[in-house]
Short mmCIF file of C-alpha atoms in Angstrom, two decimals:
data_model
loop_
_atom_site.label_atom_id
_atom_site.label_comp_id
_atom_site.label_asym_id
_atom_site.label_seq_id
_atom_site.Cartn_x
_atom_site.Cartn_y
_atom_site.Cartn_z
CA UNK A 933 -0.61 -1.47 20.81
CA UNK A 934 -2.36 -4.69 21.71
CA UNK A 935 -6.09 -4.47 21.08
CA UNK A 936 -6.72 -7.45 23.30
CA UNK A 937 -5.44 -5.55 26.33
CA UNK A 938 -8.64 -3.52 26.46
CA UNK A 939 -11.97 -4.68 27.81
CA UNK A 940 -13.85 -1.69 26.46
CA UNK A 941 -17.30 -2.56 25.14
CA UNK A 942 -19.08 -0.52 22.55
CA UNK A 943 -22.53 -0.64 21.12
CA UNK A 944 -24.44 0.16 24.27
CA UNK A 945 -27.31 -2.26 24.72
CA UNK A 946 -25.81 -4.86 22.40
CA UNK A 947 -24.20 -7.69 24.31
CA UNK A 948 -23.83 -11.40 23.68
CA UNK A 949 -23.60 -14.37 25.95
CA UNK A 950 -20.99 -16.95 24.98
CA UNK A 951 -23.68 -19.09 23.36
CA UNK A 952 -25.02 -16.11 21.37
CA UNK A 953 -21.52 -15.20 20.21
CA UNK A 954 -21.01 -18.76 19.03
CA UNK A 955 -24.26 -18.56 17.03
CA UNK A 956 -23.42 -15.14 15.53
CA UNK A 957 -19.86 -16.00 14.47
CA UNK A 958 -19.79 -19.76 13.95
CA UNK A 959 -16.72 -19.97 16.20
CA UNK A 960 -16.87 -22.66 18.88
CA UNK A 961 -16.92 -21.78 22.58
CA UNK A 962 -13.68 -23.69 22.99
CA UNK A 963 -11.94 -21.59 20.34
CA UNK A 964 -13.33 -18.34 21.77
CA UNK A 965 -11.82 -19.23 25.15
CA UNK A 966 -8.58 -20.24 23.44
CA UNK A 967 -8.35 -16.91 21.57
CA UNK A 968 -9.00 -15.08 24.83
CA UNK A 969 -6.23 -17.00 26.59
CA UNK A 970 -3.88 -16.18 23.70
CA UNK A 971 -4.81 -12.46 23.98
CA UNK A 972 -6.23 -12.43 20.46
CA UNK A 973 -9.56 -11.43 22.03
CA UNK A 974 -9.96 -9.09 25.00
CA UNK A 975 -11.52 -10.73 28.06
CA UNK A 976 -15.31 -10.54 28.21
CA UNK A 977 -17.19 -8.22 30.51
CA UNK A 978 -19.15 -9.55 33.46
CA UNK A 979 -22.75 -9.38 34.60
CA UNK A 980 -22.67 -11.10 37.91
CA UNK A 981 -20.96 -14.38 37.11
CA UNK A 982 -22.02 -14.37 33.46
CA UNK A 983 -19.51 -13.48 30.75
CA UNK A 984 -20.81 -10.92 28.24
CA UNK A 985 -19.27 -10.12 24.87
CA UNK A 986 -19.45 -6.92 22.84
CA UNK A 987 -19.68 -6.13 19.11
CA UNK A 988 -15.90 -5.66 19.29
CA UNK A 989 -15.48 -9.34 20.17
CA UNK A 990 -17.74 -10.31 17.29
CA UNK A 991 -15.83 -8.13 14.81
CA UNK A 992 -12.51 -9.57 15.96
CA UNK A 993 -13.76 -13.14 15.59
CA UNK A 994 -15.03 -12.37 12.09
CA UNK A 995 -11.60 -10.96 11.23
CA UNK A 996 -9.88 -14.05 12.66
CA UNK A 997 -12.10 -16.31 10.54
CA UNK A 998 -11.35 -14.26 7.43
CA UNK A 999 -7.62 -14.47 8.04
CA UNK A 1000 -7.82 -18.21 8.69
CA UNK A 1001 -9.73 -18.76 5.44
CA UNK A 1002 -6.79 -17.25 3.58
CA UNK A 1003 -4.27 -19.54 5.26
CA UNK A 1004 -2.92 -17.24 7.99
CA UNK A 1005 -1.25 -19.12 10.83
CA UNK A 1006 -2.21 -18.41 14.43
CA UNK A 1007 1.07 -16.53 14.93
CA UNK A 1008 0.40 -14.38 11.86
CA UNK A 1009 -3.15 -13.66 13.03
CA UNK A 1010 -1.89 -12.65 16.47
CA UNK A 1011 0.75 -10.40 14.91
CA UNK A 1012 -1.81 -8.74 12.63
CA UNK A 1013 -4.35 -8.09 15.39
CA UNK A 1014 -1.61 -6.72 17.66
CA UNK A 1015 -1.17 -3.91 15.12
CA UNK A 1016 -4.79 -2.75 15.44
CA UNK A 1017 -4.78 0.32 17.72
CA UNK A 1018 -5.91 -0.13 21.30
CA UNK A 1019 -9.58 0.70 21.86
CA UNK A 1020 -10.50 0.54 18.16
CA UNK A 1021 -14.19 0.65 17.34
CA UNK A 1022 -16.08 -2.21 15.74
CA UNK A 1023 -16.19 -0.19 12.53
CA UNK A 1024 -12.40 0.19 12.55
CA UNK A 1025 -11.85 -3.53 13.16
CA UNK A 1026 -14.12 -4.40 10.25
CA UNK A 1027 -12.32 -1.83 8.12
CA UNK A 1028 -9.09 -3.76 8.67
CA UNK A 1029 -10.73 -6.85 7.19
CA UNK A 1030 -12.12 -4.84 4.28
CA UNK A 1031 -8.76 -3.22 3.57
CA UNK A 1032 -6.94 -6.52 3.80
CA UNK A 1033 -9.24 -8.56 1.57
CA UNK A 1034 -8.15 -7.17 -1.83
CA UNK A 1035 -4.50 -7.88 -0.99
CA UNK A 1036 -5.02 -11.50 -0.03
CA UNK A 1037 -4.19 -14.30 -2.38
CA UNK A 1038 -6.89 -16.45 -3.87
CA UNK A 1039 -8.17 -19.12 -1.52
CA UNK A 1040 -6.16 -22.29 -2.12
CA UNK A 1041 -7.62 -25.22 -4.00
CA UNK A 1042 -6.90 -28.76 -2.79
CA UNK A 1043 -5.67 -31.13 -5.51
CA UNK A 1044 -4.16 -34.58 -5.66
CA UNK A 1045 -0.62 -34.82 -7.04
CA UNK A 1046 -2.09 -36.26 -10.23
CA UNK A 1047 -4.47 -33.32 -10.56
CA UNK A 1048 -1.58 -30.93 -9.92
CA UNK A 1049 0.35 -32.47 -12.81
CA UNK A 1050 -2.76 -32.21 -15.00
CA UNK A 1051 -3.05 -28.50 -14.18
CA UNK A 1052 0.66 -28.03 -14.86
CA UNK A 1053 0.34 -29.76 -18.23
CA UNK A 1054 3.07 -32.28 -17.44
CA UNK A 1055 4.38 -34.55 -14.70
CA UNK A 1056 6.09 -32.62 -11.93
CA UNK A 1057 9.10 -34.02 -10.10
CA UNK A 1058 9.51 -33.86 -6.34
CA UNK A 1059 12.20 -31.19 -6.73
CA UNK A 1060 9.91 -29.09 -8.91
CA UNK A 1061 7.09 -29.32 -6.39
CA UNK A 1062 9.58 -28.19 -3.73
CA UNK A 1063 10.38 -25.11 -5.85
CA UNK A 1064 6.65 -24.34 -6.15
CA UNK A 1065 6.32 -24.74 -2.38
CA UNK A 1066 9.21 -22.35 -1.83
CA UNK A 1067 7.53 -19.80 -4.09
CA UNK A 1068 4.36 -20.13 -2.00
CA UNK A 1069 2.27 -21.51 -4.87
CA UNK A 1070 1.86 -25.02 -3.46
CA UNK A 1071 1.54 -26.37 0.08
CA UNK A 1072 1.65 -30.09 0.80
CA UNK A 1073 -1.36 -31.15 2.88
CA UNK A 1074 -0.58 -34.83 3.30
CA UNK A 1075 1.09 -37.59 1.33
CA UNK A 1076 -1.46 -37.37 -1.47
CA UNK A 1077 -2.77 -33.80 -1.69
CA UNK A 1078 -1.57 -30.22 -2.01
CA UNK A 1079 -3.15 -26.79 -1.63
CA UNK A 1080 -2.60 -24.78 -4.80
CA UNK A 1081 -2.87 -21.08 -5.67
CA UNK A 1082 -4.48 -21.91 -8.99
CA UNK A 1083 -4.30 -18.45 -10.54
CA UNK A 1084 -0.50 -18.31 -10.15
CA UNK A 1085 0.33 -21.93 -10.96
CA UNK A 1086 0.89 -21.28 -14.72
CA UNK A 1087 3.50 -18.64 -13.85
CA UNK A 1088 5.21 -21.08 -11.51
CA UNK A 1089 5.32 -23.75 -14.22
CA UNK A 1090 6.86 -21.21 -16.62
CA UNK A 1091 9.62 -20.63 -14.05
CA UNK A 1092 10.16 -24.38 -13.76
CA UNK A 1093 10.37 -24.71 -17.53
CA UNK A 1094 13.02 -21.98 -17.50
CA UNK A 1095 15.06 -24.09 -15.08
CA UNK A 1096 14.68 -21.97 -11.94
CA UNK A 1097 16.96 -23.53 -9.26
CA UNK A 1098 15.61 -24.14 -5.77
CA UNK A 1099 18.18 -21.84 -4.16
CA UNK A 1100 17.12 -19.02 -6.48
CA UNK A 1101 13.47 -19.59 -5.56
CA UNK A 1102 14.37 -19.50 -1.87
CA UNK A 1103 16.29 -16.25 -2.16
CA UNK A 1104 13.63 -14.65 -4.36
CA UNK A 1105 10.85 -15.65 -1.94
CA UNK A 1106 12.75 -14.15 0.99
CA UNK A 1107 13.26 -10.84 -0.81
CA UNK A 1108 9.69 -10.67 -2.10
CA UNK A 1109 8.14 -11.52 1.27
CA UNK A 1110 10.23 -8.91 3.05
CA UNK A 1111 9.44 -6.05 0.69
CA UNK A 1112 5.86 -7.04 -0.16
CA UNK A 1113 4.85 -7.12 3.51
CA UNK A 1114 6.41 -3.72 4.11
CA UNK A 1115 4.72 -2.30 1.00
CA UNK A 1116 1.28 -3.69 1.90
CA UNK A 1117 1.50 -2.42 5.48
CA UNK A 1118 2.55 1.09 4.44
CA UNK A 1119 -0.08 1.38 1.70
CA UNK A 1120 -2.79 0.11 4.06
CA UNK A 1121 -1.64 2.68 6.62
CA UNK A 1122 -1.93 5.44 3.99
CA UNK A 1123 -5.48 4.38 3.16
CA UNK A 1124 -6.48 4.00 6.81
CA UNK A 1125 -4.93 7.27 8.02
CA UNK A 1126 -5.62 9.52 5.03
CA UNK A 1127 -8.27 8.19 2.67
CA UNK A 1128 -10.66 6.56 5.14
CA UNK A 1129 -11.02 9.63 7.44
CA UNK A 1130 -11.77 11.80 4.40
CA UNK A 1131 -14.50 9.41 3.22
CA UNK A 1132 -15.92 9.19 6.73
CA UNK A 1133 -15.99 12.98 7.15
CA UNK A 1134 -17.71 13.39 3.77
CA UNK A 1135 -20.31 10.73 4.57
CA UNK A 1136 -19.32 8.68 1.53
CA UNK A 1137 -21.63 5.64 1.06
CA UNK A 1138 -20.11 2.32 2.09
CA UNK A 1139 -20.53 0.99 -1.46
CA UNK A 1140 -18.35 3.81 -2.81
CA UNK A 1141 -15.74 3.17 -0.13
CA UNK A 1142 -15.71 -0.52 -1.07
CA UNK A 1143 -15.22 0.40 -4.75
CA UNK A 1144 -12.30 2.63 -3.79
CA UNK A 1145 -10.73 -0.14 -1.72
CA UNK A 1146 -11.12 -2.64 -4.56
CA UNK A 1147 -9.47 -0.24 -7.01
CA UNK A 1148 -6.66 0.61 -4.58
CA UNK A 1149 -4.88 -2.71 -5.08
CA UNK A 1150 -4.67 -2.75 -8.91
CA UNK A 1151 -3.64 0.90 -8.95
CA UNK A 1152 -0.84 0.37 -6.44
CA UNK A 1153 0.28 -2.85 -8.12
CA UNK A 1154 0.50 -1.01 -11.45
CA UNK A 1155 2.52 1.72 -9.75
CA UNK A 1156 4.78 -0.87 -8.13
CA UNK A 1157 5.40 -2.65 -11.44
CA UNK A 1158 6.25 0.65 -13.13
CA UNK A 1159 8.63 1.59 -10.31
CA UNK A 1160 10.19 -1.88 -10.43
CA UNK A 1161 10.73 -1.66 -14.18
CA UNK A 1162 12.38 1.74 -13.80
CA UNK A 1163 14.62 0.37 -11.05
CA UNK A 1164 15.62 -2.65 -13.18
CA UNK A 1165 16.42 -0.44 -16.16
CA UNK A 1166 18.43 1.90 -13.95
CA UNK A 1167 20.36 -1.06 -12.52
CA UNK A 1168 21.09 -2.36 -16.02
CA UNK A 1169 22.39 1.02 -17.15
CA UNK A 1170 24.57 1.32 -14.06
CA UNK A 1171 25.97 -2.19 -14.61
CA UNK A 1172 26.76 -1.47 -18.26
CA UNK A 1173 28.40 1.82 -17.32
CA UNK A 1174 30.58 0.11 -14.72
CA UNK A 1175 31.72 -2.42 -17.32
CA UNK A 1176 32.50 0.36 -19.79
CA UNK A 1177 34.44 2.28 -17.16
CA UNK A 1178 36.32 -0.86 -16.14
CA UNK A 1179 37.24 -1.81 -19.72
CA UNK A 1180 38.47 1.72 -20.40
CA UNK A 1181 41.02 1.65 -17.62
#
């Protein structure tokens, strides 16, 4: 359901003018109007001829800013917010940001091409930079600078040193993106639909909920790696068995 299709305000007594919303969120009036026109934000309420905004608008803008800071495109932001249930409370909207944060990549670091080579430990060719771009580790900003996921760059360089072809990087990225997105969405849904209501019912302190959210990612990643290793081993055994069966014919 599209959250922006509702004009429901919550937080009785707490309303913002456009100017106040700008001050609270740091988002310009122009961008607020733009997000409203794009249905990322629900339309404001009205008091006479004056537009009034609710805590829901503020929470959505804070979520938009968080997504933007991690490199989400406008289309990706729209798609993500469209998944938030219609009529969600401010608390629920903020929970989406809290749940999402541990899964997001490190904020990119802007480097010159020379600095990128220094970080890589050697000069990188144009083809190698293209492979890193395909893997999502590097994004060219202009003719002289790139945004880099610094924590994963060493792994990318190891792949380059192993001679990873561009076509292999492209296919691997497509597979990983497809399955990683599905995994993250389903795990987030489990936490939101099962874990969060239990914490809320028990009156668990927000600090404890945050600790649980922060531990959720490493636990699920460990589980994913274990499942992946089992799947790889199973595939190897099946491949070997097929070769044995074929040679015995």
